[in-house]
mmCIF file with all atom_site columns, C-alpha atoms in Angstrom:
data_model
loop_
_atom_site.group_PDB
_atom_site.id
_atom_site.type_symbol
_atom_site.label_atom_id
_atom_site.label_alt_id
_atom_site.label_comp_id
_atom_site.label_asym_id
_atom_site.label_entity_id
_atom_site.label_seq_id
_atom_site.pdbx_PDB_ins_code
_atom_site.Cartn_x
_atom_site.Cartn_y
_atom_site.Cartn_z
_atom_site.occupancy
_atom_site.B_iso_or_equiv
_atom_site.pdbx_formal_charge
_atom_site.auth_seq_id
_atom_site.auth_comp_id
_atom_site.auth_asym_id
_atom_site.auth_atom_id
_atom_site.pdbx_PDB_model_num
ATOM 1   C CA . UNK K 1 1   ? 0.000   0.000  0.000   1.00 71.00 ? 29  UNK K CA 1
ATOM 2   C CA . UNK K 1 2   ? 3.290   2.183  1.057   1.00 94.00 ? 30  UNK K CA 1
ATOM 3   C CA . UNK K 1 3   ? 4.285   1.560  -2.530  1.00 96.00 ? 31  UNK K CA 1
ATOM 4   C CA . UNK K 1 4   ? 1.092   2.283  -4.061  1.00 97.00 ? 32  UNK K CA 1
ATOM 5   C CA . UNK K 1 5   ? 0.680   5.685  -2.367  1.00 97.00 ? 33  UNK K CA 1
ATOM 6   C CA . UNK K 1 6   ? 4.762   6.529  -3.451  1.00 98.00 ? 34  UNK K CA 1
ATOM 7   C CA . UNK K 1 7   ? 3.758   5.453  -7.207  1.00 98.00 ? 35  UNK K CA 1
ATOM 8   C CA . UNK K 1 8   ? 1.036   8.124  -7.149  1.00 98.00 ? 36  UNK K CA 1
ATOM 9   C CA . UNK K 1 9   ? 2.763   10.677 -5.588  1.00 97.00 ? 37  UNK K CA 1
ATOM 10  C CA . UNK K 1 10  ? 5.490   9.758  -8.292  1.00 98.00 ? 38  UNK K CA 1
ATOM 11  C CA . UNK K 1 11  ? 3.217   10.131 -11.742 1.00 98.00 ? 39  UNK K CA 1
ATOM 12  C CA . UNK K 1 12  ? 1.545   13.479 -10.254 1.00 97.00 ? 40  UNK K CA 1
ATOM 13  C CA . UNK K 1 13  ? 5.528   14.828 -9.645  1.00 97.00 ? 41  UNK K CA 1
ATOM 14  C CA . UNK K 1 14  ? 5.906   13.972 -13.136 1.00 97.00 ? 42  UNK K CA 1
ATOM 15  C CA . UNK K 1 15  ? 2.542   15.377 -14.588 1.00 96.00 ? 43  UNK K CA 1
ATOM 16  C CA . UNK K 1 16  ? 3.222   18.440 -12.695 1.00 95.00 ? 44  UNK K CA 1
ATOM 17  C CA . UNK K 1 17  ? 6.561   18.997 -13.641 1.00 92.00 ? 45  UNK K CA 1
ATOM 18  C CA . UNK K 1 18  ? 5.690   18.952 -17.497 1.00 90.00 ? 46  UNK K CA 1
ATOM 19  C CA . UNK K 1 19  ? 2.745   21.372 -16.805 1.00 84.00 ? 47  UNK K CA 1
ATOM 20  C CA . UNK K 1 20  ? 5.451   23.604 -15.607 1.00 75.00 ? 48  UNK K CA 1
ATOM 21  C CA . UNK K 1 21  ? 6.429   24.066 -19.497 1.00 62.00 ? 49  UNK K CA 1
ATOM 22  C CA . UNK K 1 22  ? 3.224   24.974 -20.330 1.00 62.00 ? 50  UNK K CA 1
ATOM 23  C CA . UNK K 1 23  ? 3.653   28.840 -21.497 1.00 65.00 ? 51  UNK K CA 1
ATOM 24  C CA . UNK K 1 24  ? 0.064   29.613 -21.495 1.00 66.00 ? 52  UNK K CA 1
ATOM 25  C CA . UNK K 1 25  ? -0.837  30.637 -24.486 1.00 75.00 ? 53  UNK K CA 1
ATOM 26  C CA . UNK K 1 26  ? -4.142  32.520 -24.394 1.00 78.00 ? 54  UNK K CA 1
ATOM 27  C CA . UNK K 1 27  ? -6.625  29.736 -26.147 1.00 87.00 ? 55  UNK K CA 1
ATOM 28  C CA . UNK K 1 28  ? -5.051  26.848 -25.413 1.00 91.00 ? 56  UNK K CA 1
ATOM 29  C CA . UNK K 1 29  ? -4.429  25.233 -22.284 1.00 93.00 ? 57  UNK K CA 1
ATOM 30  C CA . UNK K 1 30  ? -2.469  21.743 -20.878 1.00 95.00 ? 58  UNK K CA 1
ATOM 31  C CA . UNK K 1 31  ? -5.145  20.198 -18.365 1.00 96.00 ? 59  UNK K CA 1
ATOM 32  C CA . UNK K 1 32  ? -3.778  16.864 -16.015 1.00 97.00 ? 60  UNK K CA 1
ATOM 33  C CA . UNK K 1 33  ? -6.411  14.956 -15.409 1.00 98.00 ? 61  UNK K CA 1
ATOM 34  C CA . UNK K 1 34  ? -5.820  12.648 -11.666 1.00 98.00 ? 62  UNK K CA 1
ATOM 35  C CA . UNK K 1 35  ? -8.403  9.755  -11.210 1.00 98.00 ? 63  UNK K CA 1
ATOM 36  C CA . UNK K 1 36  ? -7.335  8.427  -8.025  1.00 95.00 ? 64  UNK K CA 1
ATOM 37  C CA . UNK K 1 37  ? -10.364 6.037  -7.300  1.00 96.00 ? 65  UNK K CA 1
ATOM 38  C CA . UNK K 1 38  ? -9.477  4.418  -10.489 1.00 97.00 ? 66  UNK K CA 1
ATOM 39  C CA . UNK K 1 39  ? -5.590  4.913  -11.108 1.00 98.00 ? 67  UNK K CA 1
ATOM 40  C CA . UNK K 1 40  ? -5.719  6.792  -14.422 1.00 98.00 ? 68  UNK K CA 1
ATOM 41  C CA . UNK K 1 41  ? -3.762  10.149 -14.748 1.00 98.00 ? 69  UNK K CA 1
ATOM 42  C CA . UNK K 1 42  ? -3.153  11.727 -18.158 1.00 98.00 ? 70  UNK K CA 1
ATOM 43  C CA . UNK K 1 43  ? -2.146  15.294 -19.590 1.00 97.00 ? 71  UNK K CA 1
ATOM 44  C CA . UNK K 1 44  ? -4.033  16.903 -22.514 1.00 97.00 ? 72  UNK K CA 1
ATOM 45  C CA . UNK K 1 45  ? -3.165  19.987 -24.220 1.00 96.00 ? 73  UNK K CA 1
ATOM 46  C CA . UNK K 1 46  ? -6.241  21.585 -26.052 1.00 97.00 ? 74  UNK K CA 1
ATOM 47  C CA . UNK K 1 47  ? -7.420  24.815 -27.442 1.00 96.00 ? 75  UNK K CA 1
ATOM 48  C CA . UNK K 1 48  ? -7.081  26.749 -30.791 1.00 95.00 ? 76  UNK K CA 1
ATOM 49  C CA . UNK K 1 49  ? -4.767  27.871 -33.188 1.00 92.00 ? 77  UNK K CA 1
ATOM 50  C CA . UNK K 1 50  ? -7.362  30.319 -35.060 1.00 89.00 ? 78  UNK K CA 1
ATOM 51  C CA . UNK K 1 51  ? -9.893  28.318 -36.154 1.00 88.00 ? 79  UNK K CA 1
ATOM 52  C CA . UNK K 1 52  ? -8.213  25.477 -35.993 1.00 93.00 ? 80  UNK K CA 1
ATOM 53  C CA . UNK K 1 53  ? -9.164  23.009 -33.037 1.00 96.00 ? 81  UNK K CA 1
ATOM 54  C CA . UNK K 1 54  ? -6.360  20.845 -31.390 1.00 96.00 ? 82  UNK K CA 1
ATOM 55  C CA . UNK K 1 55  ? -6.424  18.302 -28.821 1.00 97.00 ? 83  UNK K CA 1
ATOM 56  C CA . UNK K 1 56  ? -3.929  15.863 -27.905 1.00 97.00 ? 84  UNK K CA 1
ATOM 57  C CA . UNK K 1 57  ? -3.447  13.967 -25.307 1.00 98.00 ? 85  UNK K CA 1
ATOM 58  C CA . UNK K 1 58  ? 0.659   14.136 -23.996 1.00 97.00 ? 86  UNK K CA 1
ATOM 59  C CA . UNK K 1 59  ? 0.794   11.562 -21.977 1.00 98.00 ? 87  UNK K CA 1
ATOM 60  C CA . UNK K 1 60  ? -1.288  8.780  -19.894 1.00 98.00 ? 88  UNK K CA 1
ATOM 61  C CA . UNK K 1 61  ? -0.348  6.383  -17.260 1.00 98.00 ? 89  UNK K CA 1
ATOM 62  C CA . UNK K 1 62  ? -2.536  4.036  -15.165 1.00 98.00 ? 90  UNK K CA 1
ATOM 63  C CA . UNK K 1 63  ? -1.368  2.048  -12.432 1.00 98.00 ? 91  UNK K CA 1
ATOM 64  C CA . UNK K 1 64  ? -2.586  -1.746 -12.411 1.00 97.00 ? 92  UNK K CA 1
ATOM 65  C CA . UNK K 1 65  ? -2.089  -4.400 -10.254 1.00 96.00 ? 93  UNK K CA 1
ATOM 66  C CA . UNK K 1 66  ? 1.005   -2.626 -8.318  1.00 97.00 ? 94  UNK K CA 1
ATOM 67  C CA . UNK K 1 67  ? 2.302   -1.819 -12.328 1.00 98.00 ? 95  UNK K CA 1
ATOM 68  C CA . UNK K 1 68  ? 2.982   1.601  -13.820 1.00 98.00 ? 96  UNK K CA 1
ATOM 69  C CA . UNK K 1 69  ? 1.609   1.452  -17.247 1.00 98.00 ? 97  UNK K CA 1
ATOM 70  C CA . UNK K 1 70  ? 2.365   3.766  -19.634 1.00 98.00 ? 98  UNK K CA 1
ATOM 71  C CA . UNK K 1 71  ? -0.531  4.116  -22.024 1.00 98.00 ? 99  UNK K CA 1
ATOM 72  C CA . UNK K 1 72  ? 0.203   7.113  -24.122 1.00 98.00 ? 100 UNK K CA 1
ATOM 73  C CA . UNK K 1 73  ? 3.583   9.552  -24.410 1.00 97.00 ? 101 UNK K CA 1
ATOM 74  C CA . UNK K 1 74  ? 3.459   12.113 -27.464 1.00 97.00 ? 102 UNK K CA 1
ATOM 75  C CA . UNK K 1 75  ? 6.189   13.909 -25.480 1.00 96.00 ? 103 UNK K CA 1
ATOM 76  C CA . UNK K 1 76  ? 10.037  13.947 -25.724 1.00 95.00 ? 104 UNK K CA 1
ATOM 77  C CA . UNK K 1 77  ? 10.347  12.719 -22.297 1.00 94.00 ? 105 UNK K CA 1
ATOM 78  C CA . UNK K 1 78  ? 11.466  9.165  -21.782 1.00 96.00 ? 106 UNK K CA 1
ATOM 79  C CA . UNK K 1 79  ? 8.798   8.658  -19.235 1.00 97.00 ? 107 UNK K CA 1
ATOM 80  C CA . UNK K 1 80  ? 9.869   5.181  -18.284 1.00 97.00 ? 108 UNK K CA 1
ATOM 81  C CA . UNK K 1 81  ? 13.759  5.993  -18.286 1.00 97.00 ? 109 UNK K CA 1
ATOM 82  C CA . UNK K 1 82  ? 12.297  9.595  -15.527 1.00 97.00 ? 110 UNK K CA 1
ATOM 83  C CA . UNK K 1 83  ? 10.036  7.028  -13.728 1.00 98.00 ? 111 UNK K CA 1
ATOM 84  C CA . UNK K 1 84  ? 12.904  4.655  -12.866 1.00 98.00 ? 112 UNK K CA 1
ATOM 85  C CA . UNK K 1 85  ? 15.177  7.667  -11.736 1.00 98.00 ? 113 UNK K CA 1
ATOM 86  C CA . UNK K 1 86  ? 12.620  8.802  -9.612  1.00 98.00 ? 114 UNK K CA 1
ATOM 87  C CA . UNK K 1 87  ? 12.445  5.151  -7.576  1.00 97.00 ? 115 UNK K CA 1
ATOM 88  C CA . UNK K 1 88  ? 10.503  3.255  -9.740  1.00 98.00 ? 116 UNK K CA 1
ATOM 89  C CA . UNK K 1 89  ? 11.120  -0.259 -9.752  1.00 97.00 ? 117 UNK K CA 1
ATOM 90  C CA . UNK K 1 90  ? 11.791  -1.521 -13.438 1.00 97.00 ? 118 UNK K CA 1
ATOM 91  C CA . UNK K 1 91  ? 10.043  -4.162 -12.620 1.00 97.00 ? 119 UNK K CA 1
ATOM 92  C CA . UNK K 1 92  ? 7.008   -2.174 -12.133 1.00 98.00 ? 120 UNK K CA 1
ATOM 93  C CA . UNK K 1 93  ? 6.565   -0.609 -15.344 1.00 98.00 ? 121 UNK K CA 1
ATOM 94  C CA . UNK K 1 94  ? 4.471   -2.084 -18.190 1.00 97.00 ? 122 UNK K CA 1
ATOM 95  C CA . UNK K 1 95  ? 4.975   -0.647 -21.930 1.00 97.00 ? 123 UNK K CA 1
ATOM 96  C CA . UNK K 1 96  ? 1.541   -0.591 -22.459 1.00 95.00 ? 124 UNK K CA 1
ATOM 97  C CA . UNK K 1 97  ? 1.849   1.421  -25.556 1.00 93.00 ? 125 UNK K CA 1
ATOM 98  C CA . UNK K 1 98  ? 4.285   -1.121 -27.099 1.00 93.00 ? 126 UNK K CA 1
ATOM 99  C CA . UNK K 1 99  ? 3.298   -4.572 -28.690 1.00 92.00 ? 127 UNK K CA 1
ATOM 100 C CA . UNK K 1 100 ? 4.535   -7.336 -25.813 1.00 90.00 ? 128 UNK K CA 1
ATOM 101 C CA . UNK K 1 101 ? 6.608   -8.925 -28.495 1.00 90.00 ? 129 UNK K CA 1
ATOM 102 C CA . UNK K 1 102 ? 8.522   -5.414 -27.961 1.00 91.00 ? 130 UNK K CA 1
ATOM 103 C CA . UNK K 1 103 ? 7.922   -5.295 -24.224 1.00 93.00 ? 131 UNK K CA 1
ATOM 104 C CA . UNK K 1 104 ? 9.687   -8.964 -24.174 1.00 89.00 ? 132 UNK K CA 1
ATOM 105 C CA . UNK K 1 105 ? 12.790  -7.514 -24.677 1.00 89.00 ? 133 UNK K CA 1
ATOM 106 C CA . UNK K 1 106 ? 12.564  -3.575 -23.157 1.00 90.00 ? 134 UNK K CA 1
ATOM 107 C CA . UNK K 1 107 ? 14.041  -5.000 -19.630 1.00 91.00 ? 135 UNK K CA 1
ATOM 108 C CA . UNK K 1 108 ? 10.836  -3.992 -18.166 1.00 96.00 ? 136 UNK K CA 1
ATOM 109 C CA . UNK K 1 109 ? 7.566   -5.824 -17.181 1.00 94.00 ? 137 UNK K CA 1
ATOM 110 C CA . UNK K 1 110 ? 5.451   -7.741 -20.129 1.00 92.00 ? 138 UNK K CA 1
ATOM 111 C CA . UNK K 1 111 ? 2.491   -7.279 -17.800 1.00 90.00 ? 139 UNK K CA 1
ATOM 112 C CA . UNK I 2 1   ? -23.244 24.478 -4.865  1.00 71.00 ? 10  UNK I CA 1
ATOM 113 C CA . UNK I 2 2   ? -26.170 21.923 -5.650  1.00 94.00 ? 11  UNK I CA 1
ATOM 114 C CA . UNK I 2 3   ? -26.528 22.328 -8.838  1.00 96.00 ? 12  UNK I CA 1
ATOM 115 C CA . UNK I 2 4   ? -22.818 22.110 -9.859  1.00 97.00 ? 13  UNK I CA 1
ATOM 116 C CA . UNK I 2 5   ? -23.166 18.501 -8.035  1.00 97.00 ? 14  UNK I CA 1
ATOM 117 C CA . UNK I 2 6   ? -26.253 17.747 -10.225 1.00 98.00 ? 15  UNK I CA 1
ATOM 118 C CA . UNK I 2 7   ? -24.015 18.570 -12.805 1.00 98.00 ? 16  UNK I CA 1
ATOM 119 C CA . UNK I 2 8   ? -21.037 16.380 -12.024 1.00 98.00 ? 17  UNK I CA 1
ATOM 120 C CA . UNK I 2 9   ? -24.045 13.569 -11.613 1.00 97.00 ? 18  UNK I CA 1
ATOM 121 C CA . UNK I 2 10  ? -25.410 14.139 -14.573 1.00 98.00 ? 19  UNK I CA 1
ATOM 122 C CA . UNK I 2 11  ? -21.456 14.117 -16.124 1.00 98.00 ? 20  UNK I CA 1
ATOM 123 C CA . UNK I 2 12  ? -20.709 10.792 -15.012 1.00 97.00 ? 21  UNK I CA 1
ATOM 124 C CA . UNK I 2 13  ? -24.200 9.384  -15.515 1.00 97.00 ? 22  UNK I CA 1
ATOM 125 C CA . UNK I 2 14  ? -23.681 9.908  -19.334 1.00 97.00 ? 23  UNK I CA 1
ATOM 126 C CA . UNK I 2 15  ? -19.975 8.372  -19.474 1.00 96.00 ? 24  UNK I CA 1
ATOM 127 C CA . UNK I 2 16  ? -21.397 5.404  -17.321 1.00 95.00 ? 25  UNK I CA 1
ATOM 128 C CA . UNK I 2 17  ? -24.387 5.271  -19.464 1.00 92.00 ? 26  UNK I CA 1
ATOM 129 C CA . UNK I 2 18  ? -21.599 5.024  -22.702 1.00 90.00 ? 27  UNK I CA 1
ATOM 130 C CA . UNK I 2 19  ? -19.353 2.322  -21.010 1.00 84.00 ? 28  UNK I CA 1
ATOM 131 C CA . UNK I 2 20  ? -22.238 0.105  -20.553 1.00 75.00 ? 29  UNK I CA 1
ATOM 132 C CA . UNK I 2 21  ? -22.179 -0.005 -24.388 1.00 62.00 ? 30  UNK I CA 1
ATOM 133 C CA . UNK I 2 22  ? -18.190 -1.579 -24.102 1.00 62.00 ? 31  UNK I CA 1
ATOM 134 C CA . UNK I 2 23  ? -18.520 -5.142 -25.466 1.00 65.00 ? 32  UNK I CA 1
ATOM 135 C CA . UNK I 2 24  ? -15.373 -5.912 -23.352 1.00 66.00 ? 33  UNK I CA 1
ATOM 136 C CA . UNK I 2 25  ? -12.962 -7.021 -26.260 1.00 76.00 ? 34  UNK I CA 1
ATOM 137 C CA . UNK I 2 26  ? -10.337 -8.978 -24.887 1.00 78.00 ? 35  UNK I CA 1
ATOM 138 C CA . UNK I 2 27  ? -7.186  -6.951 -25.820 1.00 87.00 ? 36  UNK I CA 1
ATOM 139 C CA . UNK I 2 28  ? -9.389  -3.401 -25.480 1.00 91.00 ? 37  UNK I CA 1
ATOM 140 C CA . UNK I 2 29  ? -10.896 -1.365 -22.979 1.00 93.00 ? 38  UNK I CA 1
ATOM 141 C CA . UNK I 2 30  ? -12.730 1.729  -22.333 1.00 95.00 ? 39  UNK I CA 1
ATOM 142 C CA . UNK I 2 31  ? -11.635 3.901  -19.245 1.00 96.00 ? 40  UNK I CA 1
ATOM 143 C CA . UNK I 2 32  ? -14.006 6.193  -17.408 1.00 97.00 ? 41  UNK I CA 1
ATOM 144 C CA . UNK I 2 33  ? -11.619 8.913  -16.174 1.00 98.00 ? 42  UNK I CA 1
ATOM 145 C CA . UNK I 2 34  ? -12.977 11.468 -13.074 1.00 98.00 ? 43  UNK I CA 1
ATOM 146 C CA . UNK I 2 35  ? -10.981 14.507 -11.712 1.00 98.00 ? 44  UNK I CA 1
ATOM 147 C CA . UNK I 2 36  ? -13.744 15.712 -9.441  1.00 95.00 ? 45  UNK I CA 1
ATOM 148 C CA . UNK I 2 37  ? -10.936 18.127 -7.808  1.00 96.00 ? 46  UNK I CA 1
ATOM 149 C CA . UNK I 2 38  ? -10.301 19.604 -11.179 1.00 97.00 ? 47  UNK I CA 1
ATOM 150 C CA . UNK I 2 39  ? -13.724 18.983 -12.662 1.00 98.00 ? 48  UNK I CA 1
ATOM 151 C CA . UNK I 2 40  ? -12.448 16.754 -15.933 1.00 98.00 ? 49  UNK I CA 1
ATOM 152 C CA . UNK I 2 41  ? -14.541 14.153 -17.122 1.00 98.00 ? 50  UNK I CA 1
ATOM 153 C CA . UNK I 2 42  ? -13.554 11.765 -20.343 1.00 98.00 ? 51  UNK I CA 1
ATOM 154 C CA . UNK I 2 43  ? -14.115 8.556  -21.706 1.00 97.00 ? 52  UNK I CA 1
ATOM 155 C CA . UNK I 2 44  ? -11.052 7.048  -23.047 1.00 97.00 ? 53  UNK I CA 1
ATOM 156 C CA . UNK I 2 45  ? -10.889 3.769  -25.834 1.00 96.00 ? 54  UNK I CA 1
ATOM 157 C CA . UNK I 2 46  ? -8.001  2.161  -26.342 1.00 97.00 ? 55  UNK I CA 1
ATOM 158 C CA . UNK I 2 47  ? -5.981  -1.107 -27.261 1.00 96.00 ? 56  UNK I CA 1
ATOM 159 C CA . UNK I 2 48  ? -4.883  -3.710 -29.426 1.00 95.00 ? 57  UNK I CA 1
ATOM 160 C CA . UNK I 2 49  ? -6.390  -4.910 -32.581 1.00 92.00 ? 58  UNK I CA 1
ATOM 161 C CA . UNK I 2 50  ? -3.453  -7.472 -33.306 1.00 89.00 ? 59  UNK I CA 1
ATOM 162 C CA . UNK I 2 51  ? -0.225  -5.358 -33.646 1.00 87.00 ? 60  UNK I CA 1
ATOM 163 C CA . UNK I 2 52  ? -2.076  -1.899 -33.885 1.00 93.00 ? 61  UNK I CA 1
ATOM 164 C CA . UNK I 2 53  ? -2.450  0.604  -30.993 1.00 96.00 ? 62  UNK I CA 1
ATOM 165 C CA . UNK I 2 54  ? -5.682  2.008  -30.668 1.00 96.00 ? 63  UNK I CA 1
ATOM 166 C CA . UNK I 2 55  ? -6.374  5.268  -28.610 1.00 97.00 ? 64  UNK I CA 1
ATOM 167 C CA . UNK I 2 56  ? -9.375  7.982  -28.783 1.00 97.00 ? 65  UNK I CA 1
ATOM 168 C CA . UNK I 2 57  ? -10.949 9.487  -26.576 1.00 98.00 ? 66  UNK I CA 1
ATOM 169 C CA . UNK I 2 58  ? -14.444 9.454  -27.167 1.00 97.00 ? 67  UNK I CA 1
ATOM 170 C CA . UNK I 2 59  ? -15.797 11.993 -25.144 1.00 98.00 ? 68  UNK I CA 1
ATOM 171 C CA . UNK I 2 60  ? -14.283 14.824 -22.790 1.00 98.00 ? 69  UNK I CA 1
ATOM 172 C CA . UNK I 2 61  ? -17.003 17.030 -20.574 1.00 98.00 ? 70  UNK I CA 1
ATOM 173 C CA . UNK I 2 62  ? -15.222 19.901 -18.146 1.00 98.00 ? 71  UNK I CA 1
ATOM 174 C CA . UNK I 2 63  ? -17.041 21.756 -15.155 1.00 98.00 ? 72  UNK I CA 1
ATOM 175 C CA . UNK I 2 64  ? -15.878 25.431 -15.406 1.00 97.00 ? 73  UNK I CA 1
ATOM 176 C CA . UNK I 2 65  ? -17.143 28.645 -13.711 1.00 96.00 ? 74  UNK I CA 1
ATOM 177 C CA . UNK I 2 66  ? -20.603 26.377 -13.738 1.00 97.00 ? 75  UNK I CA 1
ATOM 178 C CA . UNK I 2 67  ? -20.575 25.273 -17.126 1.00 98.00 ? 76  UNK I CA 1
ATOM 179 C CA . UNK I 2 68  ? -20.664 22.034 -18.735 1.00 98.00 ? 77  UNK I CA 1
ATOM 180 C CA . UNK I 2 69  ? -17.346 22.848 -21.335 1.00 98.00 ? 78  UNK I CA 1
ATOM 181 C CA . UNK I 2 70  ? -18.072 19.444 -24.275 1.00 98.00 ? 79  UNK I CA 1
ATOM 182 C CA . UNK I 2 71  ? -14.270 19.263 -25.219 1.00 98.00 ? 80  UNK I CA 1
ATOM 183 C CA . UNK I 2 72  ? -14.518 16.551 -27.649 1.00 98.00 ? 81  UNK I CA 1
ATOM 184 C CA . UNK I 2 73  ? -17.412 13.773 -28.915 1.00 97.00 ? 82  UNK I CA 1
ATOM 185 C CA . UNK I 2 74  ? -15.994 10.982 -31.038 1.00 97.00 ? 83  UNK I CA 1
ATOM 186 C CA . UNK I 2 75  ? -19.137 9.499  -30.667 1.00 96.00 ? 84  UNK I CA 1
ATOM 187 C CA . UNK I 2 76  ? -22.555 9.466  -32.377 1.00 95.00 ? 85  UNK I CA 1
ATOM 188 C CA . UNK I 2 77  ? -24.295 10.940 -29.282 1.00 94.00 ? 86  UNK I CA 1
ATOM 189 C CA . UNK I 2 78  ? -25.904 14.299 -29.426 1.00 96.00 ? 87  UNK I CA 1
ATOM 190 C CA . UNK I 2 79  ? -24.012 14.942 -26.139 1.00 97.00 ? 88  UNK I CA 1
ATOM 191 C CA . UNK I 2 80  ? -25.491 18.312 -26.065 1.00 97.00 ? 89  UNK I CA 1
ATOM 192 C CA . UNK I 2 81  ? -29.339 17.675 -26.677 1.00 97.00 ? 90  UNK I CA 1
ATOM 193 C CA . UNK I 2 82  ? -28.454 14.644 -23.792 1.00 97.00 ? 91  UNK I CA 1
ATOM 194 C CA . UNK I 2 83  ? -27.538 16.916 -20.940 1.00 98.00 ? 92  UNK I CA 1
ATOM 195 C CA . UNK I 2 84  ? -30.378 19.399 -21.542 1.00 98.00 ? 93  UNK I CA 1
ATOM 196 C CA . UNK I 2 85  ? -32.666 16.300 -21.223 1.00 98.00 ? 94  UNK I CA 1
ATOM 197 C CA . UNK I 2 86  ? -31.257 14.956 -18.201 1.00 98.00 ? 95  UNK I CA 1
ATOM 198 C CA . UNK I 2 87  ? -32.031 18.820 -16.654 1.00 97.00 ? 96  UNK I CA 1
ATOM 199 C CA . UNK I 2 88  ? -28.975 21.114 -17.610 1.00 98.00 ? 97  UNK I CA 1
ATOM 200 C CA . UNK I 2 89  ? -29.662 24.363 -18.391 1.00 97.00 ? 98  UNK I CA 1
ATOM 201 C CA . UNK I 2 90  ? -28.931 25.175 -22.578 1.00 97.00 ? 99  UNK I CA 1
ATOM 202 C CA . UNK I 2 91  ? -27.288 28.440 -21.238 1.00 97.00 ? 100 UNK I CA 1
ATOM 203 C CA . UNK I 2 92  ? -25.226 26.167 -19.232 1.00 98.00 ? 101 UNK I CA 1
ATOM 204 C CA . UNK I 2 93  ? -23.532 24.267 -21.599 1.00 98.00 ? 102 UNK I CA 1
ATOM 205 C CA . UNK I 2 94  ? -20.781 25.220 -23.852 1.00 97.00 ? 103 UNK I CA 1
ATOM 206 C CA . UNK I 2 95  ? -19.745 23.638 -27.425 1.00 97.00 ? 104 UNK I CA 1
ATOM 207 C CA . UNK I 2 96  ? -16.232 24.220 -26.120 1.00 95.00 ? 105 UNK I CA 1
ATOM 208 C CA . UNK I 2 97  ? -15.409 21.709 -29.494 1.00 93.00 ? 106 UNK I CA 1
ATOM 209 C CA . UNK I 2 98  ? -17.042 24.763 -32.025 1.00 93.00 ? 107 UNK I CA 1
ATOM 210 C CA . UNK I 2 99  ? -15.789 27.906 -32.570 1.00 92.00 ? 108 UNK I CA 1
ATOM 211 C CA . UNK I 2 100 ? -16.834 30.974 -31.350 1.00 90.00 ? 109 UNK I CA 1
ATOM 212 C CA . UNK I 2 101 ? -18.531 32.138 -34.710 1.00 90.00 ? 110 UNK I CA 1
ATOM 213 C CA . UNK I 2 102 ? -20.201 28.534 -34.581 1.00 91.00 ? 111 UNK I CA 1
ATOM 214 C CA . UNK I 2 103 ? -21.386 28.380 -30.924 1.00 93.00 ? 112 UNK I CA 1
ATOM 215 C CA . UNK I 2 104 ? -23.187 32.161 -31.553 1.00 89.00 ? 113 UNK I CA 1
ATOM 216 C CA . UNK I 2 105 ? -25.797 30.657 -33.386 1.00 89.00 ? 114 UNK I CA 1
ATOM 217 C CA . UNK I 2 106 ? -25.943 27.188 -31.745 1.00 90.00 ? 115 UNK I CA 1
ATOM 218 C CA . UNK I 2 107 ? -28.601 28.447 -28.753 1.00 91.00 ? 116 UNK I CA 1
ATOM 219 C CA . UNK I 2 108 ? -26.195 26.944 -26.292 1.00 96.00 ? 117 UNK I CA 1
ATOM 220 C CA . UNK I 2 109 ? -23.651 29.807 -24.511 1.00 94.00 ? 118 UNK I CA 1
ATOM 221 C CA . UNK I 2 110 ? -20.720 31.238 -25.925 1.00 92.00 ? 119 UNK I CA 1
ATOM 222 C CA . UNK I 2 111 ? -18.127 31.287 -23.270 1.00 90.00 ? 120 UNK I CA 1
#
């Protein structure tokens, strides 16, 4: 439970940290987006560029079973490589977004 | 104060009301995702058909200054037309997905 609760605290640090780029630009916005009764926590950047819509969604982890997966990154960041610096066990960490043929060999959890 | 928690009901009666449609494909899922701190509301598809990653979100609702914001629909639902009949008020609800020159003439608010 210790570990569940440091996992958490762990994804928002790194949620909040890429807010912190965020420059604010007057019609758009990056929203993070914390589901703590069901372990989902995502960043979306959304707004307009005239009268062109955007929305994207940076980056989306859930935590399952004890496991960090990574869902979604359209970032630069090498989320798992940040996750494991901040005391993430590799073990812990599921490439959800990759194909578990590619997981097999990424040294971190299939599952 | 009671009405924005009619609201947030009303929110996450619709997504529930949407997930009940997920046919619960093996290698697929659809998350409900709640920020009630932040008042962000989406439904989120994604998975594996074979080797392909799948990922939309289908629908994003935010609470903001009282108003229901409708972010994004992916879906066929008049998501609109559905809150006013489950008792928002039209001047309550933004097409925050339109523009401006769009949501003018759309009998729904502006901003």
């Amino acid at each position: 439970m210790e570990r569940l609760e440091q996992y958490r605290e762990i994804i928002r640090k790194l949620l909040q940290d890429y807010c912190g780029d965020d420059r604010g630009e007057p019609d758009s916005e990056i929203q993070m987006i914390c589901d703590r009764d069901r372990d989902h926590y995502q960043l979306v950047s959304l707004g307009w560029q005239g009268h062109r819509r955007f929305y994207t969604v940076l980056m989306h982890l859930d935590i399952k079973n004890g496991k960090i997966w990574i869902q979604r990154n359209e970032t630069d960041r090498l989320i798992a490589q940040e996750l494991v610096s901040m005391g993430v066990l590799r073990e812990d960490i599921v490439l959800g977004l990759q194909p578990e043929y590619v997981r097999a060999d990424s040294g971190y959890s299939l599952v």
